[in-house]
């Protein structure tokens, strides 16, 4: 019985998941797949498009259909923000790299730093008028040549003016990153609220993160407060979904 493209996708998907086609390897040529299953090349092409949309394969010119590598990096939950880390010079993305057994360098992070009018979401977070000036620190973090995520933080001018958080020099804002800078300013981070959700990327996000067709992003919104309840940072992160495994450890409430 002749199979359709969805049945062929089930077969190839199972082969990828079982390791018959390892990550980074190339699927058989489309003509070979068509001959093996007794179907036409159009059906094979439909199958490849479906697997590409699922984020399992990437067509590469002059090479063929490559099984995507999915090297999950552990992204710690509350532990990545431990004061014992950033007070002794370890920034959050570096904590993720260490727990994942991966090297890191300060130059893995680049940023654009500028003062901008607050958008509606940022203004609501800081309880200021929309259009009020805020400092924006937009970072792109890479592992080797591959972008892993973007993180953009916003601060009140009076909190960061003249500090490393308003300095555009590439890399973290000194040992311990932004939390250490805020602490020096008398605004030590003490608690935070994070909201995480998934969506498909915008065209700009897909380009900057070098995402293949079909890969979603994980979006993180973070609000960081002092012990007195003052919001000192509002942040938005966009993460390539296949690059991270999210992990949280916490005490179960009574």
mmCIF file of C-alpha atoms in Angstrom:
data_model
loop_
_atom_site.group_PDB
_atom_site.id
_atom_site.type_symbol
_atom_site.label_atom_id
_atom_site.label_comp_id
_atom_site.label_asym_id
_atom_site.label_seq_id
_atom_site.Cartn_x
_atom_site.Cartn_y
_atom_site.Cartn_z
ATOM 1 C CA UNK A 1 0.000 0.000 0.000
ATOM 2 C CA UNK A 2 1.326 3.428 -0.948
ATOM 3 C CA UNK A 3 1.990 5.700 2.015
ATOM 4 C CA UNK A 4 1.376 9.454 2.207
ATOM 5 C CA UNK A 5 3.680 12.201 3.411
ATOM 6 C CA UNK A 6 2.376 12.059 7.000
ATOM 7 C CA UNK A 7 3.056 8.310 7.237
ATOM 8 C CA UNK A 8 6.527 8.855 5.789
ATOM 9 C CA UNK A 9 7.084 11.633 8.317
ATOM 10 C CA UNK A 10 6.160 9.193 11.109
ATOM 11 C CA UNK A 11 8.803 6.756 9.831
ATOM 12 C CA UNK A 12 11.593 9.330 9.495
ATOM 13 C CA UNK A 13 10.659 11.016 12.775
ATOM 14 C CA UNK A 14 10.912 7.696 14.602
ATOM 15 C CA UNK A 15 14.288 7.092 12.977
ATOM 16 C CA UNK A 16 15.550 10.443 14.216
ATOM 17 C CA UNK A 17 14.213 9.893 17.739
ATOM 18 C CA UNK A 18 15.684 6.379 17.931
ATOM 19 C CA UNK A 19 19.099 7.535 16.745
ATOM 20 C CA UNK A 20 19.001 5.816 13.348
ATOM 21 C CA UNK A 21 19.724 9.287 11.976
ATOM 22 C CA UNK A 22 22.024 10.911 14.573
ATOM 23 C CA UNK A 23 22.064 14.636 15.240
ATOM 24 C CA UNK A 24 24.158 16.404 12.633
ATOM 25 C CA UNK A 25 23.855 13.549 10.139
ATOM 26 C CA UNK A 26 22.224 13.786 6.717
ATOM 27 C CA UNK A 27 19.064 11.919 5.744
ATOM 28 C CA UNK A 28 19.233 9.757 2.620
ATOM 29 C CA UNK A 29 18.778 11.642 -0.635
ATOM 30 C CA UNK A 30 15.158 12.394 -1.464
ATOM 31 C CA UNK A 31 15.314 10.242 -4.594
ATOM 32 C CA UNK A 32 16.567 7.321 -2.488
ATOM 33 C CA UNK A 33 13.763 7.768 0.056
ATOM 34 C CA UNK A 34 11.181 7.882 -2.730
ATOM 35 C CA UNK A 35 12.526 4.692 -4.315
ATOM 36 C CA UNK A 36 12.769 2.855 -0.977
ATOM 37 C CA UNK A 37 9.128 3.577 -0.073
ATOM 38 C CA UNK A 38 7.666 3.393 -3.562
ATOM 39 C CA UNK A 39 6.412 6.976 -3.613
ATOM 40 C CA UNK A 40 6.964 10.033 -5.772
ATOM 41 C CA UNK A 41 9.477 12.780 -5.031
ATOM 42 C CA UNK A 42 6.679 15.305 -4.362
ATOM 43 C CA UNK A 43 5.552 13.258 -1.355
ATOM 44 C CA UNK A 44 9.107 13.185 -0.005
ATOM 45 C CA UNK A 45 9.405 16.955 -0.357
ATOM 46 C CA UNK A 46 6.134 17.428 1.554
ATOM 47 C CA UNK A 47 7.533 15.175 4.287
ATOM 48 C CA UNK A 48 10.767 17.142 4.546
ATOM 49 C CA UNK A 49 8.831 20.404 4.817
ATOM 50 C CA UNK A 50 6.757 18.934 7.650
ATOM 51 C CA UNK A 51 9.839 17.716 9.564
ATOM 52 C CA UNK A 52 11.480 21.101 9.014
ATOM 53 C CA UNK A 53 8.423 22.865 10.456
ATOM 54 C CA UNK A 54 8.705 20.594 13.504
ATOM 55 C CA UNK A 55 12.308 21.715 13.966
ATOM 56 C CA UNK A 56 13.748 18.235 13.410
ATOM 57 C CA UNK A 57 15.684 18.812 10.186
ATOM 58 C CA UNK A 58 17.228 21.663 8.224
ATOM 59 C CA UNK A 59 17.738 21.562 4.433
ATOM 60 C CA UNK A 60 21.312 22.651 3.714
ATOM 61 C CA UNK A 61 22.328 23.625 0.196
ATOM 62 C CA UNK A 62 24.770 21.206 -1.445
ATOM 63 C CA UNK A 63 24.602 18.889 1.557
ATOM 64 C CA UNK A 64 21.034 17.666 1.864
ATOM 65 C CA UNK A 65 18.590 17.351 4.737
ATOM 66 C CA UNK A 66 20.500 17.586 8.024
ATOM 67 C CA UNK A 67 19.156 16.308 11.340
ATOM 68 C CA UNK A 68 19.224 19.249 13.700
ATOM 69 C CA UNK A 69 21.463 19.138 16.724
ATOM 70 C CA UNK A 70 19.553 19.744 19.939
ATOM 71 C CA UNK A 71 22.195 20.217 22.651
ATOM 72 C CA UNK A 72 20.147 21.261 25.685
ATOM 73 C CA UNK A 73 21.902 23.626 28.030
ATOM 74 C CA UNK A 74 20.660 23.529 31.581
ATOM 75 C CA UNK A 75 19.179 26.836 32.548
ATOM 76 C CA UNK A 76 19.010 26.977 36.308
ATOM 77 C CA UNK A 77 15.946 28.374 38.006
ATOM 78 C CA UNK A 78 16.331 30.223 41.285
ATOM 79 C CA UNK A 79 19.867 28.849 41.742
ATOM 80 C CA UNK A 80 21.235 30.858 38.803
ATOM 81 C CA UNK A 81 20.543 34.056 40.758
ATOM 82 C CA UNK A 82 22.156 32.928 44.019
ATOM 83 C CA UNK A 83 23.921 35.815 45.751
ATOM 84 C CA UNK A 84 26.854 33.505 46.378
ATOM 85 C CA UNK A 85 27.375 33.494 42.585
ATOM 86 C CA UNK A 86 27.072 37.111 41.496
ATOM 87 C CA UNK A 87 28.590 38.552 44.683
ATOM 88 C CA UNK A 88 31.724 36.600 43.797
ATOM 89 C CA UNK A 89 31.831 37.529 40.141
ATOM 90 C CA UNK A 90 29.724 34.885 38.354
ATOM 91 C CA UNK A 91 27.003 36.266 36.076
ATOM 92 C CA UNK A 92 23.794 34.316 35.440
ATOM 93 C CA UNK A 93 24.510 33.058 31.915
ATOM 94 C CA UNK A 94 27.927 31.855 33.090
ATOM 95 C CA UNK A 95 26.267 29.927 35.930
ATOM 96 C CA UNK A 96 24.166 28.131 33.298
ATOM 97 C CA UNK A 97 27.307 27.277 31.322
ATOM 98 C CA UNK A 98 29.112 25.946 34.373
ATOM 99 C CA UNK A 99 26.274 23.645 35.454
ATOM 100 C CA UNK A 100 26.080 22.384 31.856
ATOM 101 C CA UNK A 101 29.825 21.697 31.751
ATOM 102 C CA UNK A 102 30.413 24.233 28.981
ATOM 103 C CA UNK A 103 33.089 26.913 28.674
ATOM 104 C CA UNK A 104 32.238 30.596 28.615
ATOM 105 C CA UNK A 105 33.923 33.918 28.007
ATOM 106 C CA UNK A 106 32.841 37.495 28.825
ATOM 107 C CA UNK A 107 32.925 38.176 25.075
ATOM 108 C CA UNK A 108 30.096 35.639 24.598
ATOM 109 C CA UNK A 109 27.863 38.578 25.501
ATOM 110 C CA UNK A 110 27.547 41.730 23.449
ATOM 111 C CA UNK A 111 25.110 44.537 24.036
ATOM 112 C CA UNK A 112 23.606 47.779 22.897
ATOM 113 C CA UNK A 113 23.171 50.286 25.707
ATOM 114 C CA UNK A 114 21.079 53.409 25.255
ATOM 115 C CA UNK A 115 18.540 55.666 26.927
ATOM 116 C CA UNK A 116 15.065 55.326 25.395
ATOM 117 C CA UNK A 117 11.443 56.300 26.140
ATOM 118 C CA UNK A 118 9.734 53.580 28.181
ATOM 119 C CA UNK A 119 7.196 51.510 26.275
ATOM 120 C CA UNK A 120 3.840 50.680 27.840
ATOM 121 C CA UNK A 121 4.984 47.390 29.397
ATOM 122 C CA UNK A 122 8.151 48.873 30.916
ATOM 123 C CA UNK A 123 6.308 51.937 32.166
ATOM 124 C CA UNK A 124 3.689 49.735 33.829
ATOM 125 C CA UNK A 125 6.392 47.686 35.538
ATOM 126 C CA UNK A 126 8.166 50.735 36.973
ATOM 127 C CA UNK A 127 4.902 52.620 37.625
ATOM 128 C CA UNK A 128 6.092 55.587 35.557
ATOM 129 C CA UNK A 129 4.529 57.443 32.642
ATOM 130 C CA UNK A 130 4.857 55.882 29.211
ATOM 131 C CA UNK A 131 7.626 57.719 27.344
ATOM 132 C CA UNK A 132 9.625 58.459 30.509
ATOM 133 C CA UNK A 133 13.369 57.917 29.993
ATOM 134 C CA UNK A 134 14.822 54.524 30.970
ATOM 135 C CA UNK A 135 18.172 52.883 30.314
ATOM 136 C CA UNK A 136 17.959 49.873 27.994
ATOM 137 C CA UNK A 137 20.682 47.212 28.046
ATOM 138 C CA UNK A 138 20.023 44.773 25.171
ATOM 139 C CA UNK A 139 22.319 41.734 25.174
ATOM 140 C CA UNK A 140 22.907 38.971 22.654
ATOM 141 C CA UNK A 141 24.552 35.876 24.154
ATOM 142 C CA UNK A 142 26.341 33.290 22.030
ATOM 143 C CA UNK A 143 27.911 29.901 22.583
ATOM 144 C CA UNK A 144 30.755 29.846 20.105
ATOM 145 C CA UNK A 145 29.288 31.215 16.883
ATOM 146 C CA UNK A 146 25.710 30.205 17.745
ATOM 147 C CA UNK A 147 23.360 32.695 19.458
ATOM 148 C CA UNK A 148 21.509 31.144 22.402
ATOM 149 C CA UNK A 149 19.326 33.983 23.651
ATOM 150 C CA UNK A 150 18.700 37.688 23.915
ATOM 151 C CA UNK A 151 18.055 39.534 27.168
ATOM 152 C CA UNK A 152 17.048 43.181 27.435
ATOM 153 C CA UNK A 153 16.990 44.907 30.820
ATOM 154 C CA UNK A 154 15.524 48.284 31.706
ATOM 155 C CA UNK A 155 16.499 50.568 34.596
ATOM 156 C CA UNK A 156 15.541 53.938 36.032
ATOM 157 C CA UNK A 157 18.165 56.583 35.079
ATOM 158 C CA UNK A 158 18.675 57.606 38.708
ATOM 159 C CA UNK A 159 19.632 54.014 39.583
ATOM 160 C CA UNK A 160 22.286 53.381 36.922
ATOM 161 C CA UNK A 161 23.478 56.721 35.503
ATOM 162 C CA UNK A 162 27.283 56.745 35.392
ATOM 163 C CA UNK A 163 27.603 53.067 36.365
ATOM 164 C CA UNK A 164 28.777 50.102 34.229
ATOM 165 C CA UNK A 165 25.099 49.424 33.438
ATOM 166 C CA UNK A 166 25.082 52.521 31.223
ATOM 167 C CA UNK A 167 28.453 51.592 29.653
ATOM 168 C CA UNK A 168 28.252 49.972 26.160
ATOM 169 C CA UNK A 169 31.544 48.071 26.528
ATOM 170 C CA UNK A 170 31.019 44.431 25.360
ATOM 171 C CA UNK A 171 30.674 41.770 28.040
ATOM 172 C CA UNK A 172 29.022 41.681 31.473
ATOM 173 C CA UNK A 173 28.847 44.884 33.511
ATOM 174 C CA UNK A 174 31.918 43.915 35.512
ATOM 175 C CA UNK A 175 32.357 40.977 37.913
ATOM 176 C CA UNK A 176 28.942 39.757 39.041
ATOM 177 C CA UNK A 177 27.154 41.623 36.277
ATOM 178 C CA UNK A 178 24.249 43.989 36.769
ATOM 179 C CA UNK A 179 23.164 42.643 40.150
ATOM 180 C CA UNK A 180 26.593 43.436 41.597
ATOM 181 C CA UNK A 181 26.392 46.962 40.165
ATOM 182 C CA UNK A 182 22.964 47.503 41.690
ATOM 183 C CA UNK A 183 24.256 46.268 45.048
ATOM 184 C CA UNK A 184 27.069 48.834 44.974
ATOM 185 C CA UNK A 185 24.399 51.459 44.309
ATOM 186 C CA UNK A 186 22.622 50.428 47.512
ATOM 187 C CA UNK A 187 19.933 48.561 45.544
ATOM 188 C CA UNK A 188 20.773 44.948 46.294
ATOM 189 C CA UNK A 189 18.421 42.529 44.498
ATOM 190 C CA UNK A 190 16.490 40.462 47.014
ATOM 191 C CA UNK A 191 13.518 38.920 45.204
ATOM 192 C CA UNK A 192 12.164 38.535 41.707
ATOM 193 C CA UNK A 193 9.171 37.391 39.728
ATOM 194 C CA UNK A 194 9.655 35.489 36.466
ATOM 195 C CA UNK A 195 7.025 34.700 33.872
ATOM 196 C CA UNK A 196 7.870 32.221 31.102
ATOM 197 C CA UNK A 197 5.881 31.356 27.992
ATOM 198 C CA UNK A 198 6.434 30.024 24.472
ATOM 199 C CA UNK A 199 5.571 31.583 21.107
ATOM 200 C CA UNK A 200 6.838 31.663 17.564
ATOM 201 C CA UNK A 201 9.638 34.190 16.935
ATOM 202 C CA UNK A 202 9.296 37.474 15.104
ATOM 203 C CA UNK A 203 11.282 37.723 11.848
ATOM 204 C CA UNK A 204 13.922 39.848 13.610
ATOM 205 C CA UNK A 205 14.261 37.349 16.474
ATOM 206 C CA UNK A 206 14.548 34.428 14.047
ATOM 207 C CA UNK A 207 17.318 36.243 12.171
ATOM 208 C CA UNK A 208 19.289 37.332 15.230
ATOM 209 C CA UNK A 209 19.047 33.925 16.909
ATOM 210 C CA UNK A 210 19.690 32.132 13.593
ATOM 211 C CA UNK A 211 16.611 29.964 14.114
ATOM 212 C CA UNK A 212 15.596 27.366 11.543
ATOM 213 C CA UNK A 213 12.026 27.300 10.296
ATOM 214 C CA UNK A 214 9.586 25.940 12.844
ATOM 215 C CA UNK A 215 11.553 26.577 16.042
ATOM 216 C CA UNK A 216 9.676 28.458 18.770
ATOM 217 C CA UNK A 217 11.226 30.712 21.377
ATOM 218 C CA UNK A 218 10.860 30.733 25.149
ATOM 219 C CA UNK A 219 10.121 34.229 26.434
ATOM 220 C CA UNK A 220 11.054 35.238 29.968
ATOM 221 C CA UNK A 221 9.878 38.370 31.753
ATOM 222 C CA UNK A 222 11.740 39.207 34.961
ATOM 223 C CA UNK A 223 11.060 41.779 37.655
ATOM 224 C CA UNK A 224 13.786 42.246 40.258
ATOM 225 C CA UNK A 225 13.095 43.921 43.608
ATOM 226 C CA UNK A 226 15.069 45.132 46.608
ATOM 227 C CA UNK A 227 14.201 43.927 50.108
ATOM 228 C CA UNK A 228 12.081 47.068 50.462
ATOM 229 C CA UNK A 229 10.063 46.148 47.368
ATOM 230 C CA UNK A 230 11.560 48.685 44.951
ATOM 231 C CA UNK A 231 11.684 47.449 41.347
ATOM 232 C CA UNK A 232 15.268 47.910 40.142
ATOM 233 C CA UNK A 233 15.201 45.935 36.895
ATOM 234 C CA UNK A 234 12.575 44.913 34.361
ATOM 235 C CA UNK A 235 13.897 42.384 31.828
ATOM 236 C CA UNK A 236 12.650 40.549 28.746
ATOM 237 C CA UNK A 237 14.509 37.503 27.443
ATOM 238 C CA UNK A 238 14.011 35.574 24.210
ATOM 239 C CA UNK A 239 15.588 32.095 24.144
ATOM 240 C CA UNK A 240 16.016 29.590 21.321
ATOM 241 C CA UNK A 241 13.780 26.790 22.629
ATOM 242 C CA UNK A 242 16.021 23.934 21.515
ATOM 243 C CA UNK A 243 19.078 25.346 23.284
ATOM 244 C CA UNK A 244 17.824 25.116 26.869
ATOM 245 C CA UNK A 245 16.400 22.697 29.404
ATOM 246 C CA UNK A 246 14.736 24.725 32.185
ATOM 247 C CA UNK A 247 15.217 23.443 35.716
ATOM 248 C CA UNK A 248 13.753 24.657 39.026
ATOM 249 C CA UNK A 249 14.309 23.443 42.572
ATOM 250 C CA UNK A 250 12.161 24.871 45.360
ATOM 251 C CA UNK A 251 10.605 24.097 48.677
ATOM 252 C CA UNK A 252 7.008 22.896 48.354
ATOM 253 C CA UNK A 253 4.767 25.387 50.188
ATOM 254 C CA UNK A 254 2.564 24.135 53.058
#
